[in-house]
Coordinates of C-alpha atoms in Angstrom, one line a residue:
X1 CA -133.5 -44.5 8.6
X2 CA -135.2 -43.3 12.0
X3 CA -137.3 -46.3 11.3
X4 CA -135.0 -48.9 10.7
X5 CA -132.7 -48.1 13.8
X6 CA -136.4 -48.2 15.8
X7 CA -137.5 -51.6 14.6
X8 CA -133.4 -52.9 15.2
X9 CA -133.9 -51.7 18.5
X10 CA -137.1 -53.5 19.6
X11 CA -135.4 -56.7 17.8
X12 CA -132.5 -56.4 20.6
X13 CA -135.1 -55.6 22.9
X14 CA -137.5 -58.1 22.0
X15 CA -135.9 -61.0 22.2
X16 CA -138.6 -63.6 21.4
X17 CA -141.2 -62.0 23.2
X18 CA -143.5 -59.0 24.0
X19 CA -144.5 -58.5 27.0
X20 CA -147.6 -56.5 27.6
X21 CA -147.5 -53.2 30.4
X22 CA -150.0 -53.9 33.4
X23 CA -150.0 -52.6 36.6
X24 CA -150.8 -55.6 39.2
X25 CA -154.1 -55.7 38.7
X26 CA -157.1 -57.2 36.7
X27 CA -157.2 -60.5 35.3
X28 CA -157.1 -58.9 31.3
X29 CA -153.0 -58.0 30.6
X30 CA -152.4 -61.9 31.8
X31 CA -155.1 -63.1 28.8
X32 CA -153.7 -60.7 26.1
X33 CA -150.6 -62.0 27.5
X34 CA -150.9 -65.4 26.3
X35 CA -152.0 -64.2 23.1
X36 CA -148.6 -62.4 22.8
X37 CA -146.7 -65.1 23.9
X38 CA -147.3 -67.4 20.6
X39 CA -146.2 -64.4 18.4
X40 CA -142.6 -65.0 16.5
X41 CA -142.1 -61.2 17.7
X42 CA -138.1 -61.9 16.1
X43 CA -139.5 -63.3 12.6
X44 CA -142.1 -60.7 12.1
X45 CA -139.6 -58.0 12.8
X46 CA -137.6 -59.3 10.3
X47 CA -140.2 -59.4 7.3
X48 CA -141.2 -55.7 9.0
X49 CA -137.2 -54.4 8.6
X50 CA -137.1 -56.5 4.8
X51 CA -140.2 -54.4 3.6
X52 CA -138.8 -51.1 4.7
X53 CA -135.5 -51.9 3.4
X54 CA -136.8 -52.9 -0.1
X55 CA -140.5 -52.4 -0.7
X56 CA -141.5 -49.0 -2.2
X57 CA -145.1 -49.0 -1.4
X58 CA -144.4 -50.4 2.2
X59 CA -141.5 -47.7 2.4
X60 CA -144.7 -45.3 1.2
X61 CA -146.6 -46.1 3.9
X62 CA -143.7 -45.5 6.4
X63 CA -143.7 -41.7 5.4
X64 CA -146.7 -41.2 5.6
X65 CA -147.1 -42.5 9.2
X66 CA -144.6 -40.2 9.7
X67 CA -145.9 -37.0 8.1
X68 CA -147.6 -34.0 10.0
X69 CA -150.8 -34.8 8.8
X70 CA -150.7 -38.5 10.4
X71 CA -149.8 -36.9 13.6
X72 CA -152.6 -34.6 13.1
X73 CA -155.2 -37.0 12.7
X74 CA -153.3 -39.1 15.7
X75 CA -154.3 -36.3 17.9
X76 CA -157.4 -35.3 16.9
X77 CA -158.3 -39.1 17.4
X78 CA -156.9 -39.1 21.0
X79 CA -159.1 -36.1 21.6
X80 CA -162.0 -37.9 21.0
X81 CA -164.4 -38.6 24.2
X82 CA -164.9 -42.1 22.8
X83 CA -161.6 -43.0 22.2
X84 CA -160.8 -41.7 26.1
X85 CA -163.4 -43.9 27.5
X86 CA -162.1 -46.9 25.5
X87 CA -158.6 -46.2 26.8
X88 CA -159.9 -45.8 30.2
X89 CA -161.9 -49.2 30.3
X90 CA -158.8 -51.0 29.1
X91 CA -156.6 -49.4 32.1
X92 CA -159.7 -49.7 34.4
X93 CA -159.0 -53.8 33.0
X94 CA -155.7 -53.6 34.3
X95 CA -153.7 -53.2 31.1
X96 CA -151.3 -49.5 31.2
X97 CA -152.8 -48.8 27.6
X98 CA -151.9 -45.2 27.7
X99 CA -148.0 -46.4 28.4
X100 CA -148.5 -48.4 25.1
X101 CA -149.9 -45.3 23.4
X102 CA -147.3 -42.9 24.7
X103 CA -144.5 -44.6 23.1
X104 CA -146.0 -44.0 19.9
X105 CA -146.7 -40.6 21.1
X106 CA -142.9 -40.4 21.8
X107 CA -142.0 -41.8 18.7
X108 CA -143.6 -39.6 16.3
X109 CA -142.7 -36.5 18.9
X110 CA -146.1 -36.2 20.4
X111 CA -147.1 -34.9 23.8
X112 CA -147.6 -38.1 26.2
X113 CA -151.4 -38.6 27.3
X114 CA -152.5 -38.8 30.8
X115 CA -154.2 -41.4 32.4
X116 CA -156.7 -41.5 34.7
X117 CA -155.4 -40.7 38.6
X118 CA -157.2 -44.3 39.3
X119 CA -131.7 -58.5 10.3
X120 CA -131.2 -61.0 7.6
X121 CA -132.9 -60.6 4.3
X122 CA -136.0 -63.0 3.2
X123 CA -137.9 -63.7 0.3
X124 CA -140.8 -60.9 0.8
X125 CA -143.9 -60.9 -1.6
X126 CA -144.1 -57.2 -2.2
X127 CA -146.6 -54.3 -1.5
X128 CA -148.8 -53.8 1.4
X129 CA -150.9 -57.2 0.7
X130 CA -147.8 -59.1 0.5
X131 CA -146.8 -57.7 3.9
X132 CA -150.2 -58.3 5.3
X133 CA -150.1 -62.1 3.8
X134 CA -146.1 -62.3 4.8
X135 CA -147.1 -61.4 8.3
X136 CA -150.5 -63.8 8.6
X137 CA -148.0 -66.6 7.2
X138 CA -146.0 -66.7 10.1
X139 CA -148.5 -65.9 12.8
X140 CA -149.8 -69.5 14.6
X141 CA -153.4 -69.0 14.0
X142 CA -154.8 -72.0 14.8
X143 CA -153.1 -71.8 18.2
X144 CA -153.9 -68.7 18.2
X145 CA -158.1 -69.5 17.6
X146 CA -158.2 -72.3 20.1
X147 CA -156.8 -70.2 23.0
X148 CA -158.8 -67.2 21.6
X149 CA -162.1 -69.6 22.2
X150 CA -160.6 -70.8 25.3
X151 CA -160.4 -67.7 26.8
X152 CA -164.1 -66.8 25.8
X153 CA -165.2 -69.8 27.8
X154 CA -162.7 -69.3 30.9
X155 CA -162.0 -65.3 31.4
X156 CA -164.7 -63.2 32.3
X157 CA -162.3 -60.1 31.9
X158 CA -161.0 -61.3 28.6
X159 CA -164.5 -62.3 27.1
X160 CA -166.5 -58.8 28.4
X161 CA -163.0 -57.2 26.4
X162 CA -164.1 -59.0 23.6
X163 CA -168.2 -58.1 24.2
X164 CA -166.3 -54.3 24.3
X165 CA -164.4 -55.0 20.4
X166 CA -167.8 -56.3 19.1
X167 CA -170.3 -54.0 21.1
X168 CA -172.1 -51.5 18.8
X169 CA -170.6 -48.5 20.5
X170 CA -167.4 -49.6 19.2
X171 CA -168.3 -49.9 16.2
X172 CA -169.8 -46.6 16.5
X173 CA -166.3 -45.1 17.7
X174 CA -164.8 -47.3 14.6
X175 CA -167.2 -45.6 12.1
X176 CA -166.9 -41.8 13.7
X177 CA -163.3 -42.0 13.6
X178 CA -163.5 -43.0 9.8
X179 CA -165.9 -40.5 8.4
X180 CA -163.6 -37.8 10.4
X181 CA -162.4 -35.6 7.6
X182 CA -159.0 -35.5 8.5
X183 CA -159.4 -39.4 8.4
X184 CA -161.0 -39.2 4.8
X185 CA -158.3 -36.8 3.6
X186 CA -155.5 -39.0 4.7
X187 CA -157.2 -41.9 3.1
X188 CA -157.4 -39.8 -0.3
X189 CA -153.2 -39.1 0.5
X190 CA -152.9 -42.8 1.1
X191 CA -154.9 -43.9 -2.4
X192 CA -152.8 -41.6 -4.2
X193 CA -149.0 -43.0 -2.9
X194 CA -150.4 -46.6 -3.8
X195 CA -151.0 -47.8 -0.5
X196 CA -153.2 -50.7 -0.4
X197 CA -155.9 -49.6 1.6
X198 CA -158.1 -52.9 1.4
X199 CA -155.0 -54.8 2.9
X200 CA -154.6 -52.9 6.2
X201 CA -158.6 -53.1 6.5
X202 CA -158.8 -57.0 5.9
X203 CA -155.7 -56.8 8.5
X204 CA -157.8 -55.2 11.0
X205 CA -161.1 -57.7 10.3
X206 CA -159.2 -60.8 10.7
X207 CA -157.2 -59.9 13.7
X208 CA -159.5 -57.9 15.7
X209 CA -162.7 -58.4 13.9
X210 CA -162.6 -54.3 13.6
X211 CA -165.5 -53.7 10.4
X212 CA -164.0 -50.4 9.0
X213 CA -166.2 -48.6 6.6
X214 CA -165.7 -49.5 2.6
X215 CA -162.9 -47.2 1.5

């Protein structure tokens, strides 16, 4: 229920946009910003709010984001150096990541991090992949590819944050994070409730390019 009267809120909030947190500086929040700007925020709250009102393995994945093992792993991940020096290049870029990550701190009743002193109802297709493929069907992609390449070509900031995603120290932090036995434990949880692993990964890969590991 705590999740439904979450996502309602952000809808009200919302409106029909999201706007980034930045801090006045570096050329980065203003390129992610366009990004967010072509996202139906309202529509893919709906499908979101549809799921969790009527899709048991979606409704499945909602406890256990909310269990204390997911806010275990959630801290031990923050604790990681790697993941700290990620966060800190992406505030260095001008973007107030850690406010971002601090709200879902708040909302699973974490402690906040520091940073550095510098609805209607819809037809739904069901299940985790159907919530993946509901979500891609609504999401401008092409729109989304041209400005995606356009920003390669004309933002330095945008294109070394991009150099950052695909860099092999990423992928590094990417692959230590997965083979972290809290992370293979929740994973074994996760198979077990039903959850469609494979559809959050191929989420990931085509949004992000993120390669996780094979489950």
């Amino acid at each position: 229920m705590k999740f439904a009267l979450v996502m309602l809120a952000f809808m009200a909030a919302a409106s029909a946009k999201i706007e980034i947190p930045n801090f006045g500086r570096g050329e980065l929040y203003k390129d992610i910003q366009d990004f967010l700007d072509l996202i139906p925020v309202e529509r893919l709250l709906e499908i979101t709010l549809e799921y969790y009102a009527g899709d048991a393995e979606f409704q499945n994945l909602v406890r256990y984001l909310q269990s204390e093992k997911f806010k275990e792993l959630v801290q031990e991940v923050e604790n990681l150096s790697e993941i700290e020096e990620l966060m800190n290049y992406i505030h260095d870029a001008g973007i107030d990541i850690y406010k971002i990550v601090n709200m879902m701190n708040e909302a699973l009743g974490l402690p906040p991090l520091t940073p550095p002193s510098r609805f209607i109802r819809k037809r739904i297709s069901g299940g985790i992949r159907g919530y993946v493929d509901d979500i891609l069907a609504v999401l401008p992609r092409q729109q989304l590819q041209d400005l995606y390449d356009e920003k390669l070509k004309t933002s330095k900031a945008f294109a070394d944050f991009i150099a950052q995603l695909e860099s092999e120290n990423f992928q590094q932090i990417v692959n230590k994070v997965y083979n972290h036995p809290t992370v293979q434990e929740l994973l074994v949880h996760a198979r077990n409730a039903g959850i469609d692993l494979i559809a959050i990964k191929d989420l990931l890969e085509i949004l992000w390019g993120i390669k996780i590991p094979t489950y």
